[in-house]
Coordinates of C-alpha atoms in Angstrom, one line a residue:
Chain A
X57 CA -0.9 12.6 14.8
X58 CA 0.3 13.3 11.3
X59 CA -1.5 10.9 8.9
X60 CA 0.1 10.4 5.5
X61 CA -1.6 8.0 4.2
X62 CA -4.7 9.5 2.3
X63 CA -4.6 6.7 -0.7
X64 CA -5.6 3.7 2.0
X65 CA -8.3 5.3 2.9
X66 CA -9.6 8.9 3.8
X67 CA -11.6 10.6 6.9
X68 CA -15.8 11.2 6.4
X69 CA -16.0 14.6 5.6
X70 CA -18.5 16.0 8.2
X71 CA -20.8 17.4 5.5
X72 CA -21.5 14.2 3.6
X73 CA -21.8 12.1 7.3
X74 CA -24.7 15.3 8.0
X75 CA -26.0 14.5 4.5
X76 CA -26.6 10.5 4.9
X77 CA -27.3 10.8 8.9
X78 CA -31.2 10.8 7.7
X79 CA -30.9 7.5 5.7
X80 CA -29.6 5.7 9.0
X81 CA -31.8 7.0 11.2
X82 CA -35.7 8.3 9.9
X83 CA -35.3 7.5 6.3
X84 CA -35.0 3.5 6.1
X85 CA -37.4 2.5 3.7
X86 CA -36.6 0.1 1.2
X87 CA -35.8 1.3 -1.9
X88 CA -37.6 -1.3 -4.0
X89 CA -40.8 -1.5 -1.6
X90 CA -44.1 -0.5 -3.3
X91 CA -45.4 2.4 -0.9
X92 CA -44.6 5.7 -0.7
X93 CA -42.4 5.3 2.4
X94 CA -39.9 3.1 0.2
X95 CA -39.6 5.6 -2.5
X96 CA -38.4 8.7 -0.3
X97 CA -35.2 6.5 0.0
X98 CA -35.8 5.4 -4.2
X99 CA -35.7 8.9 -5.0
X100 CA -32.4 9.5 -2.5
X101 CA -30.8 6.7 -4.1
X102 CA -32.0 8.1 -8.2
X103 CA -30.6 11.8 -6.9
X104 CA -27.5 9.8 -6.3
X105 CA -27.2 8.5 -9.1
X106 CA -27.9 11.7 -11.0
X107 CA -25.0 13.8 -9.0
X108 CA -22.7 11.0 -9.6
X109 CA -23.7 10.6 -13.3
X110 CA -22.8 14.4 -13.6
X111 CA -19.2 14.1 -12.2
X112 CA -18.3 11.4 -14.3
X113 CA -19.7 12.9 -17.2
X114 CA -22.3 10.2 -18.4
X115 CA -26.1 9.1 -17.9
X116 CA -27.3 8.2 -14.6
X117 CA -28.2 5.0 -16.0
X118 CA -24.8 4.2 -16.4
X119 CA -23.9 4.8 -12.9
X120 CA -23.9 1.3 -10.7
X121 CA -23.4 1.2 -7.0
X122 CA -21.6 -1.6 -5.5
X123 CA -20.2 -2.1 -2.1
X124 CA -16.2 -1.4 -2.9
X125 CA -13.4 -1.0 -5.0
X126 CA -12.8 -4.3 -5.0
X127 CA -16.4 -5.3 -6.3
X128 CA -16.3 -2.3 -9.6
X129 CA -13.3 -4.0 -10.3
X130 CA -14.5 -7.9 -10.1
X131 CA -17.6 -6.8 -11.9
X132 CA -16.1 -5.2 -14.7
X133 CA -13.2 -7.9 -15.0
X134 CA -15.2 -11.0 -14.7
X135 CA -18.8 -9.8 -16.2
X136 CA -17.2 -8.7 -19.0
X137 CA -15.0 -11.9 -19.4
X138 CA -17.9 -14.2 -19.0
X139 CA -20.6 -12.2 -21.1
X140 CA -18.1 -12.2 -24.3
X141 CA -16.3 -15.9 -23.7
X142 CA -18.2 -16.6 -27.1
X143 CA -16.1 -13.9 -28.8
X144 CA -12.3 -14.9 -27.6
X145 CA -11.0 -15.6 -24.5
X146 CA -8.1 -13.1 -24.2
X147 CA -7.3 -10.0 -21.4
X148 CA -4.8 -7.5 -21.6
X149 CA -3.9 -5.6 -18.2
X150 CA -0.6 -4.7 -16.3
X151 CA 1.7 -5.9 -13.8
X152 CA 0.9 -2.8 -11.5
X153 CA -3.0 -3.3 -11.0
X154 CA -4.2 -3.6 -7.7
X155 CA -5.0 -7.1 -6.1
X156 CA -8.4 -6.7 -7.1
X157 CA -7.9 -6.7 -10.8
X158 CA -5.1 -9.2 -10.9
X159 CA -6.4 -11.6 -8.7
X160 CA -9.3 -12.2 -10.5
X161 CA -7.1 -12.3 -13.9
X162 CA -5.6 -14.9 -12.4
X163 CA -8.8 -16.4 -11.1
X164 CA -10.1 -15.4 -15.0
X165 CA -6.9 -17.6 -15.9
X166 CA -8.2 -20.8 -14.3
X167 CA -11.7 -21.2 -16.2
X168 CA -9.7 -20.6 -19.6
X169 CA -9.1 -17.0 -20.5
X170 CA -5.3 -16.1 -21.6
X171 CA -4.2 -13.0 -19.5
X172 CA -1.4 -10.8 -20.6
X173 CA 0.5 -9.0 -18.0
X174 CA 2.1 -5.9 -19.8
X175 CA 5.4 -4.8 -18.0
X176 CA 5.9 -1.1 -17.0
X177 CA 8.8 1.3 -17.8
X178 CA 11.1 2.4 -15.2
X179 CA 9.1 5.4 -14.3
X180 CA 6.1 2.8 -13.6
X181 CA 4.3 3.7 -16.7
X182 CA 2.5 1.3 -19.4
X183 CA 3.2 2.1 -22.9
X184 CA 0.5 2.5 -26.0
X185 CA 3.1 0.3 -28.6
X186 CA 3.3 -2.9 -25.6
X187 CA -0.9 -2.2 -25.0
X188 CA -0.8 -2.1 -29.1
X189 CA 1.4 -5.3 -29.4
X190 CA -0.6 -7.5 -27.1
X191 CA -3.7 -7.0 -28.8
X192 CA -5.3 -10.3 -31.3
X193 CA -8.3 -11.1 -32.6
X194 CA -9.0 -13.1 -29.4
X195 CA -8.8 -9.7 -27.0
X196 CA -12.1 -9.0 -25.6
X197 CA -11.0 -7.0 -22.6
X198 CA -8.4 -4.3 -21.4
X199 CA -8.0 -3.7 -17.9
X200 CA -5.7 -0.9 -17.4
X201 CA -5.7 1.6 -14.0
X202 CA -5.5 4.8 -14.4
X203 CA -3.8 6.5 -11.3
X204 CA -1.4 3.5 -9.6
X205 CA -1.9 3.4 -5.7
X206 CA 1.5 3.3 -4.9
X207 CA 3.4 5.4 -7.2
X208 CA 0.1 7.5 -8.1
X209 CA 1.7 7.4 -11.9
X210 CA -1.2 7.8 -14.3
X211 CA -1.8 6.0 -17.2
X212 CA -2.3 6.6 -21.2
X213 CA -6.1 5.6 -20.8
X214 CA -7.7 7.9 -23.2
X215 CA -4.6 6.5 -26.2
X216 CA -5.6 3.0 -24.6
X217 CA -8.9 3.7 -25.6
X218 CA -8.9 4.7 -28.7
X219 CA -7.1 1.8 -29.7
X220 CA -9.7 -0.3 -27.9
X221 CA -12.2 1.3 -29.9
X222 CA -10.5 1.0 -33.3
X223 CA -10.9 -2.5 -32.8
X224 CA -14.2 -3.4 -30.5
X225 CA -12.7 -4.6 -27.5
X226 CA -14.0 -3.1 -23.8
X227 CA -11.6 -0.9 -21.8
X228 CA -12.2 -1.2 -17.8
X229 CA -10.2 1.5 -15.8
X230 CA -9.6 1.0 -12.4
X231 CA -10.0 4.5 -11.7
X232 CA -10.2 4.2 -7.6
X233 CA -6.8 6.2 -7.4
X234 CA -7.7 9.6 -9.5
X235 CA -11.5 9.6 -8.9
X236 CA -12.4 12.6 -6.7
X237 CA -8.8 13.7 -7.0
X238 CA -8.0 15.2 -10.5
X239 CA -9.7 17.9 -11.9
X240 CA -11.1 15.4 -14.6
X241 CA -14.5 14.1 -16.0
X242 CA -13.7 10.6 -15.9
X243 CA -15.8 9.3 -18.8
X244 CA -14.0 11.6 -20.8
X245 CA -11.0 9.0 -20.6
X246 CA -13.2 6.9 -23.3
X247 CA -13.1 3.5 -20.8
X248 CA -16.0 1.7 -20.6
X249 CA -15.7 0.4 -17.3
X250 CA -14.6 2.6 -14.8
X251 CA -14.3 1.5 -10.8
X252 CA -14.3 4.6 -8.2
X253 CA -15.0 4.0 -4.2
X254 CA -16.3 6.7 -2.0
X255 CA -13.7 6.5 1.0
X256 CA -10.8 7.3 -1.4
X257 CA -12.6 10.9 -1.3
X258 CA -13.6 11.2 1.5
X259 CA -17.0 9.5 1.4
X260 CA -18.0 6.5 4.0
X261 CA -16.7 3.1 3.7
X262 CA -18.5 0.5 2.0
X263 CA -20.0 2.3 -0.7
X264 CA -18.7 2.2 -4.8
X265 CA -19.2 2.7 -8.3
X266 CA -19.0 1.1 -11.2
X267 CA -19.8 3.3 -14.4
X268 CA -21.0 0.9 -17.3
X269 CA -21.2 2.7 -20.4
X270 CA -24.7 2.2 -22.1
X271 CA -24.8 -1.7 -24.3
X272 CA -21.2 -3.0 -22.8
X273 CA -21.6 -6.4 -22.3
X274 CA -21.8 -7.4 -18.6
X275 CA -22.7 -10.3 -17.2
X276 CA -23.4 -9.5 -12.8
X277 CA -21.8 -11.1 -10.2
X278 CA -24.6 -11.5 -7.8
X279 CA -28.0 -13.5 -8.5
X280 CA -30.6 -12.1 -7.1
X281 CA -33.2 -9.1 -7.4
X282 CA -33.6 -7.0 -10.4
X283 CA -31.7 -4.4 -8.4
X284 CA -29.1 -1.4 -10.2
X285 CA -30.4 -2.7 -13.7
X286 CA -30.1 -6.6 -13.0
X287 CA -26.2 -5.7 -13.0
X288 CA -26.2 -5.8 -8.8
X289 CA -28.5 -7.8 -7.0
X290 CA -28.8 -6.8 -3.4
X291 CA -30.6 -3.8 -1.4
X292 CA -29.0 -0.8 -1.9
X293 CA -26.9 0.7 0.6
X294 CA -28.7 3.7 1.0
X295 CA -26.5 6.0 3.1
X296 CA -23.5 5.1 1.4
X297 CA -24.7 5.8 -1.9
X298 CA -26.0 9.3 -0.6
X299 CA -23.0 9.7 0.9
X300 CA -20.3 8.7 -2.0
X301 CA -22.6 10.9 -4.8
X302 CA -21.9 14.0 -2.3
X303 CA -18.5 13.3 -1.1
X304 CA -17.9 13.1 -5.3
X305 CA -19.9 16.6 -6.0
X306 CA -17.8 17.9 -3.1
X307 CA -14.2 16.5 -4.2
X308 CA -14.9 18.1 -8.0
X309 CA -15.7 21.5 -6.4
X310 CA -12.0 21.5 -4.8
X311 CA -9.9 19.6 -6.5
X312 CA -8.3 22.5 -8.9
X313 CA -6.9 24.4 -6.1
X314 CA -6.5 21.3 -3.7
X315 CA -4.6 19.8 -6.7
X316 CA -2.3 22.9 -6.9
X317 CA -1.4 22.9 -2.9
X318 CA -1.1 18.5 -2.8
X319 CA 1.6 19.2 -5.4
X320 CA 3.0 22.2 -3.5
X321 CA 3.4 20.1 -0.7
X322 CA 4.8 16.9 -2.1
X323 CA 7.4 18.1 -3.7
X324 CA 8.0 20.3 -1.2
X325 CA 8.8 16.9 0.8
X326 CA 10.4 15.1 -1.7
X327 CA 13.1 18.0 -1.8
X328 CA 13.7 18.1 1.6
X329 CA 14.1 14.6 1.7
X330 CA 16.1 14.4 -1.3
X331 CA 18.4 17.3 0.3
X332 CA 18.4 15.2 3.8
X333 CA 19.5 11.5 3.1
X334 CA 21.6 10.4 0.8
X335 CA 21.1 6.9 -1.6
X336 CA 17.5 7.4 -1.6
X337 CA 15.0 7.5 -5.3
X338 CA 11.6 9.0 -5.8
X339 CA 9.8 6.1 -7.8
X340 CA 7.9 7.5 -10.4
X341 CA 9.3 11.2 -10.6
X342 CA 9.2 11.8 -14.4
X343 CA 6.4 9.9 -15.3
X344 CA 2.6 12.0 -15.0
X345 CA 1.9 10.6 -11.4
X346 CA -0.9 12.4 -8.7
X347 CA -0.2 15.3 -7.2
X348 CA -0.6 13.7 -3.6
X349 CA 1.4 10.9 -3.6
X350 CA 5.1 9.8 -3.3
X351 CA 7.3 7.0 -4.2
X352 CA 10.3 6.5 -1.9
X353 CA 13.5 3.9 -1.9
X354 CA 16.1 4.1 0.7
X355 CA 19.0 1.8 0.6
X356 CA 20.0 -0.3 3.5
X357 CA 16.1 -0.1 5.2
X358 CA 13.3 -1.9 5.8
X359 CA 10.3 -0.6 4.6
X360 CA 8.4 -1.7 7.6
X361 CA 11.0 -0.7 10.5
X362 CA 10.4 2.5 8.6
X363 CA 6.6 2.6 9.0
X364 CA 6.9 1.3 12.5
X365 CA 9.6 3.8 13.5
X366 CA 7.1 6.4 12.6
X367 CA 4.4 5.1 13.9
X368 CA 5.6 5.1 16.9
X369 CA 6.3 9.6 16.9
X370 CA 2.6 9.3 15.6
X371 CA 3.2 9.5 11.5
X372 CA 1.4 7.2 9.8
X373 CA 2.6 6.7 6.3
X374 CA 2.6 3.1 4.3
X375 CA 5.3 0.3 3.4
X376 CA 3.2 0.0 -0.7
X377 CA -0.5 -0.3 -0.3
X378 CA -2.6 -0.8 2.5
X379 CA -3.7 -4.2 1.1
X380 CA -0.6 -5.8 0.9
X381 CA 0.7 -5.1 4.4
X382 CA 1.7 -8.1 6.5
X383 CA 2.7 -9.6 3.4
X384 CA 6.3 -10.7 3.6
X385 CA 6.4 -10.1 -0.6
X386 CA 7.8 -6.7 -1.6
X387 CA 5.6 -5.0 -4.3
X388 CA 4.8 -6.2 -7.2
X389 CA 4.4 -2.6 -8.6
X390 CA 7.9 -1.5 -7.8
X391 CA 9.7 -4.9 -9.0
X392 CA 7.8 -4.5 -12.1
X393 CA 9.5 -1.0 -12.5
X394 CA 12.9 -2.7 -12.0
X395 CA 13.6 -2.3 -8.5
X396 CA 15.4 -4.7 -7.4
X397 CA 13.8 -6.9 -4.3
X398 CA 16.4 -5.2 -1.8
X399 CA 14.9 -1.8 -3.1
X400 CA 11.8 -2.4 -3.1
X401 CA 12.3 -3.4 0.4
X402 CA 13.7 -0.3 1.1
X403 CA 10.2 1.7 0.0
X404 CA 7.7 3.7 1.8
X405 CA 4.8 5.5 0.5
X406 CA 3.6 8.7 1.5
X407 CA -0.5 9.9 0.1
X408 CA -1.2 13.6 1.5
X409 CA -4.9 14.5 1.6
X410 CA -6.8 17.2 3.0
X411 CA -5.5 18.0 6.5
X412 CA -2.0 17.4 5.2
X413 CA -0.4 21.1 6.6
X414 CA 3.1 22.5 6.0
X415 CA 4.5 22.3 9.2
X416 CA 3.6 18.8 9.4
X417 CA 5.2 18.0 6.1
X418 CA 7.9 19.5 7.5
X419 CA 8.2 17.6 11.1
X420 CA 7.6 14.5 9.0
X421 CA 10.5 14.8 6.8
X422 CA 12.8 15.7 9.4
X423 CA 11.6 12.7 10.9
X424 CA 11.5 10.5 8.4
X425 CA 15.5 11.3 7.4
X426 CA 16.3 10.7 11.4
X427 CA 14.6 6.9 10.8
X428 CA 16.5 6.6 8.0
X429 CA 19.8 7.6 9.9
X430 CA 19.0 5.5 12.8
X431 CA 18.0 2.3 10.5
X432 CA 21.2 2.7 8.4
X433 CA 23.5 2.8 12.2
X434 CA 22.1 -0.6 12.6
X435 CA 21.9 -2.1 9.2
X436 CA 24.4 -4.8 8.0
X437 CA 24.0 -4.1 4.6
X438 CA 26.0 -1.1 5.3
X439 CA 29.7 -1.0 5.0
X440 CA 31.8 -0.3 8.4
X441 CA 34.5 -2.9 8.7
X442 CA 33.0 -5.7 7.1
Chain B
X167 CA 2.5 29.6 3.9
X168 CA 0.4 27.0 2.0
X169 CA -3.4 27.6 2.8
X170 CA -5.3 25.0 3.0
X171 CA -8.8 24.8 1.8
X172 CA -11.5 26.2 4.6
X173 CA -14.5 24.5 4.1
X174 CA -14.3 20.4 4.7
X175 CA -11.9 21.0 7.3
X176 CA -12.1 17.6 8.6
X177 CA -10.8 16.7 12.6
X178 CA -8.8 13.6 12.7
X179 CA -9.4 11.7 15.5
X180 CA -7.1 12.0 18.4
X181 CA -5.4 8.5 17.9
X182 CA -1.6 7.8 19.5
X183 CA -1.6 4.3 20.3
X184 CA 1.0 1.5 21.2
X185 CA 1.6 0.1 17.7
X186 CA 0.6 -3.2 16.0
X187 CA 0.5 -6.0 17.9
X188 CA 3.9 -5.7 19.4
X189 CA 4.2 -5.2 23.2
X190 CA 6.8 -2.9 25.0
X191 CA 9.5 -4.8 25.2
X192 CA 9.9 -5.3 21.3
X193 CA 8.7 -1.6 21.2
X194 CA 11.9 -1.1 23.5
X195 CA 14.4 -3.2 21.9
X196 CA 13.4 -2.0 18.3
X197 CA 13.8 1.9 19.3
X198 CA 16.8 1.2 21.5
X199 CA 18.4 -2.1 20.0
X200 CA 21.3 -3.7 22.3
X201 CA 24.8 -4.6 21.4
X202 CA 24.4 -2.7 17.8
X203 CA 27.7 -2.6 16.2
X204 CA 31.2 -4.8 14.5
X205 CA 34.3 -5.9 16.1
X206 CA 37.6 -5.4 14.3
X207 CA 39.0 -8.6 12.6
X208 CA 41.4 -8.6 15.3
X209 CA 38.8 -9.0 18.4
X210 CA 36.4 -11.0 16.2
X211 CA 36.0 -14.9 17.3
X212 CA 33.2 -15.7 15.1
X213 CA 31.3 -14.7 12.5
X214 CA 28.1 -15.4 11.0
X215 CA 26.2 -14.1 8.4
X216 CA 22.7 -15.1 7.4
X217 CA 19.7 -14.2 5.5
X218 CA 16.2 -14.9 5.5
X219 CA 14.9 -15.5 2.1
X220 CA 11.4 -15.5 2.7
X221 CA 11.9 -11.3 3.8
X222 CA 14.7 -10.6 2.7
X223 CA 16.3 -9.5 6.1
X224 CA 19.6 -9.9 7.1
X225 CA 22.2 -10.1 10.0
X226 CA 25.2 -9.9 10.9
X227 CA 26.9 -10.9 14.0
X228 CA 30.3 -10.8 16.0
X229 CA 31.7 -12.1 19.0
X230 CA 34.9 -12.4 20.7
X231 CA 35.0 -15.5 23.3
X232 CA 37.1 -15.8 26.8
X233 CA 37.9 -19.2 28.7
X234 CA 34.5 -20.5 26.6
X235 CA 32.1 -17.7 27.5
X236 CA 30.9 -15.0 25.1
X237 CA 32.7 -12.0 26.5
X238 CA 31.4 -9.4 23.6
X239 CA 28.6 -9.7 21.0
X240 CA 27.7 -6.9 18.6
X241 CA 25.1 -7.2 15.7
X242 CA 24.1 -5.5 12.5
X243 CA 20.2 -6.3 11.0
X244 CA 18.7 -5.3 7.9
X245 CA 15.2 -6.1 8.6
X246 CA 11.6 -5.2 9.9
X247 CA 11.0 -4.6 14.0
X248 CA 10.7 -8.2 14.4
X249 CA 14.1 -9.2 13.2
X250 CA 15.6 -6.1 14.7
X251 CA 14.1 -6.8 18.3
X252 CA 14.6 -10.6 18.3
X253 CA 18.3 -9.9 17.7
X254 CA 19.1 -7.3 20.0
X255 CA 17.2 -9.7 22.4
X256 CA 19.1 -12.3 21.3
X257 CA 22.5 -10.5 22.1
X258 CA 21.2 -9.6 25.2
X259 CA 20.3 -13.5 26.2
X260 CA 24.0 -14.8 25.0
X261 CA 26.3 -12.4 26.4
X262 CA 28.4 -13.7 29.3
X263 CA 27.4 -17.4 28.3
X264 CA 29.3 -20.2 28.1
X265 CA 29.8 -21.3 24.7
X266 CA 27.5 -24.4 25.7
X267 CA 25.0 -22.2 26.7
X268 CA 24.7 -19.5 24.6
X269 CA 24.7 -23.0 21.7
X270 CA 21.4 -24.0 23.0
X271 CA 19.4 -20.6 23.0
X272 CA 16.5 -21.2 20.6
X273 CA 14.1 -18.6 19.3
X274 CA 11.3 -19.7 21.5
X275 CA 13.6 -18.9 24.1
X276 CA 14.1 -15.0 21.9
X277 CA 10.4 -15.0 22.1
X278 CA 9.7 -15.4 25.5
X279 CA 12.3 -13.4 27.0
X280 CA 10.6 -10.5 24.5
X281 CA 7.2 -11.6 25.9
X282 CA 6.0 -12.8 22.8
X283 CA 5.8 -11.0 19.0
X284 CA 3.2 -11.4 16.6
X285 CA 2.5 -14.8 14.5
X286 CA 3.5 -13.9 11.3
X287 CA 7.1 -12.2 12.5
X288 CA 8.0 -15.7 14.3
X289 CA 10.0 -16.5 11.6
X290 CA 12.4 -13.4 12.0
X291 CA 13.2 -14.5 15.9
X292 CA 15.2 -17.5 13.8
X293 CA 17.5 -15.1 11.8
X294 CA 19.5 -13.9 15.1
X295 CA 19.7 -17.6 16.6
X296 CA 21.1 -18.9 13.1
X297 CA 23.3 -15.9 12.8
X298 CA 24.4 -16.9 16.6
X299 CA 24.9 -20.9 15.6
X300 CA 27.1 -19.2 12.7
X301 CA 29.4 -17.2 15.0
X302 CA 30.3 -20.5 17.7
X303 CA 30.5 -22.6 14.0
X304 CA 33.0 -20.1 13.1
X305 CA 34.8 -19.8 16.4
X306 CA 34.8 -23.6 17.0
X307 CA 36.4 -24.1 13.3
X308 CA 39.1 -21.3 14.4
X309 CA 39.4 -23.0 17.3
X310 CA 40.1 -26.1 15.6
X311 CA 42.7 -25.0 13.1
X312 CA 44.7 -23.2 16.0
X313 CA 44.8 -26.5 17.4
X314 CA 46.0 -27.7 14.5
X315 CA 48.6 -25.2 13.7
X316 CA 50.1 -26.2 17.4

């Protein structure tokens, strides 16, 4: 199989599986229990902490472990929100954020808050004057990702956040995208929020972060324990945490050089596809985007039949983001860039990751510009006779 | 040659499966759709064209009628596997019909012959029976305005 599709999700490298095997198996203590039993699997969990603390560039007791993505980015969205409702009720963010962070705008817009949905440019990126605009009195929160899932264009956080800072209002970065990936300390982005989950980079499933920079107002999701600083109630996943603090230490050792050869590779796609079908666009191509991931329209296609023509040789590549498949909507990302509905359609995502080789970059070019071929012979919205 | 980095090689697992929740048969009419193509204006019948809002697919769909029976039917889709295997099935179902007939396929009748697709692609067996209904509506108004015309 050749598996394109590295921003849904990644394999467990076999190093950080070895390194949380032990908290599955001999090691299950409770973190929070009182005996000396409980605190070999304390001090795993604080070691965690530390190693992830040092990626990111911060204090370990900024570091928070949650159980996904999706719960960093509800977390920093709503505790925020609700712990400053006193001081305005007003949220800037973008029309490209995931699902996790416009959903609950939108559930933010039903107790109250106003959210303003900034539009993108036509390479998919916000800019600083429209973040600039939108702000009032009333703005208590930015919400602003930095590396978009399905174009992988990055974002002007660190201007964001000095803008932010100028005036007092929280920046949260949905960081889930670049974490482990860019040869970057994420704090230094100047956010005060920022989501990353471990299985973006290689780390198990099920285990997150959320870095809280030290006094930012947040209130938690979850009642419950005293756990992660009262900010996460719940007993900590042990393994995962282990295993997201190592798969983080590993991705930072790599990621200069892995960087380089993604980008090698991408573009070395995109060209050969470029060169091999006609009436096709690479979303995203001028803007500052990740080195792994690529963008594609083709005209007269379905997006799916695209997907599923692959699938079916064994290449596994995405209609927009794994999320959003099965739903009939094309993306919201690539009809905020100004793709028309029929385009957007017409879009497929590839993410290359680790085991991503030449030769099958190569074997899934040629076959993706046979699909596109074979589509277009049967598609009506090409002109024959009619 | 690109070199890729040595430690953390990580095996994938060994996964080539049947795809999604469609079966064979769609598997077989998507990869090797039936009666693809256009008639010229001069052997074309009827014609319909329809699209499904709600996806954005579309389909287009020719056929030429003798003595009342469907004698050729060609389509063009732009749309996912569902909407691409419902109609070739659908093309399959109405050739050699009798007008009567082939006015009376529904797309249960799309579904079953296909052995079923998944819930949620239902709605794209519906595109080829409306593009169908489009065709003998065109044919029968033809039809009609010959008669006319004599």
């Amino acid at each position: 199989m050749i598996y394109l599709d590295y921003n849904a999700t990644t394999p467990l490298d076999h190093r950080v599986f070895e390194a949380m095997v032990p908290y599955m198996n001999n090691h299950w203590g409770n973190p929070s229990s009182p005996y000396s039993f409980g605190n070999q699997t304390r001090i795993a969990v604080e070691k965690s902490r530390k190693r992830v603390a040092d990626c990111l560039g911060c204090k370990p007791v900024e570091v928070v472990f949650t159980s996904c993505g999706t719960e960093s980015d509800n977390l920093a969205v709503r505790g925020v929100a609700h712990a400053l409702r006193n001081r305005g009720n007003h949220i800037v963010t973008t029309a490209i954020e995931h699902h996790a962070v416009l959903q609950t705008c939108k559930a933010l817009e039903t107790e109250g808050f106003r959210v303003t949905y900034l539009p993108v440019d036509s390479d998919g990126a916000v800019s600083l004057e429209d973040v600039e605009t939108s702000l009032c009195p009333e703005t208590i929160l930015i919400t602003i990702m930095h590396a978009n899932n399905e174009t992988g264009v990055l974002q002007p956080i660190e201007g964001i956040s000095a803008l932010a800072k100028e005036r007092g209002i929280t920046v949260h970065t949905d960081a889930v995208q670049s974490a482990g990936k860019l040869q970057c300390r994420l704090c230094e982005l100047g956010s005060d929020l920022i989501s990353i989950s471990a299985h973006k980079f290689y780390g198990p499933k099920g285990a997150a972060a959320l870095y809280i920079r030290e006094g930012t107002p947040l209130e938690p999701l979850l009642a419950g324990g005293p756990h992660e600083r009262n900010f996460r109630a719940g007993t900590e996943n042990v393994a995962g945490i282990v295993g997201l603090s190592h798969a983080l230490d590993l991705a930072a050792e790599a990621s200069d050089s892995e960087c380089r050869r993604l980008r090698n590779l991408r573009d070395r796609f995109e060209k050969q596809i470029c060169s091999m079908v006609p009436r096709m666009k690479i979303n995203g191509r001028s803007a500052q985007r990740m080195p792994n991931t690529s963008s594609m329209s083709f005209e007269s296609v379905d997006g799916e039949s695209i997907v599923f023509g692959l699938d079916l040789k064994g290449i596994y590549v995405s209609t927009g983001s794994a999320c959003s498949t099965g739903d009939p909507e094309p993306s919201h990302v690539l009809l905020a860039m100004g793709l028309s509905p029929k385009e957007a359609q017409g879009s497929i995502r590839i993410s290359l990751g680790k085991n991503s080789r030449e030769d099958d970059i190569e074997s899934a070019a040629a076959a993706l510009a046979d699909m596109i071929k074979r589509l277009r012979g049967i598609s009506s919205t090409e002109s024959a006779a009619h | 040659m690109e070199t890729p980095s040595k430690d953390g090689d990580i095996e994938l697992p060994e996964y080539s499966g049947p795809i999604l929740l469609y079966n064979e048969n769609v598997v077989d009419h998507f990869t090797n759709p039936r009666n693809v193509g256009e008639l010229s204006d001069s052997e074309t019948d009827g014609f319909g064209l329809v699209g499904d809002p709600s996806c954005g697919d579309q389909m287009k769909l020719w056929i030429s009628v003798k003595a009342k029976r469907i004698d050729k039917i060609v389509f063009k889709s732009f749309g996912c596997p569902g909407a691409i295997a419902t109609s070739s099935m659908l093309t399959d179902l109405a050739k050699g019909q009798p007008i009567y007939v082939a006015k009376c396929i529904t797309d249960d009748d799309v579904i079953d012959a296909l052995g079923g697709i998944p819930e949620r692609k239902k709605h794209c067996s519906l595109l080829g029976v409306l593009a169908l209904q489009a065709a003998i509506k065109d044919w029968e108004s033809r039809q009609a305005s010959d008669g006319e015309q004599v």
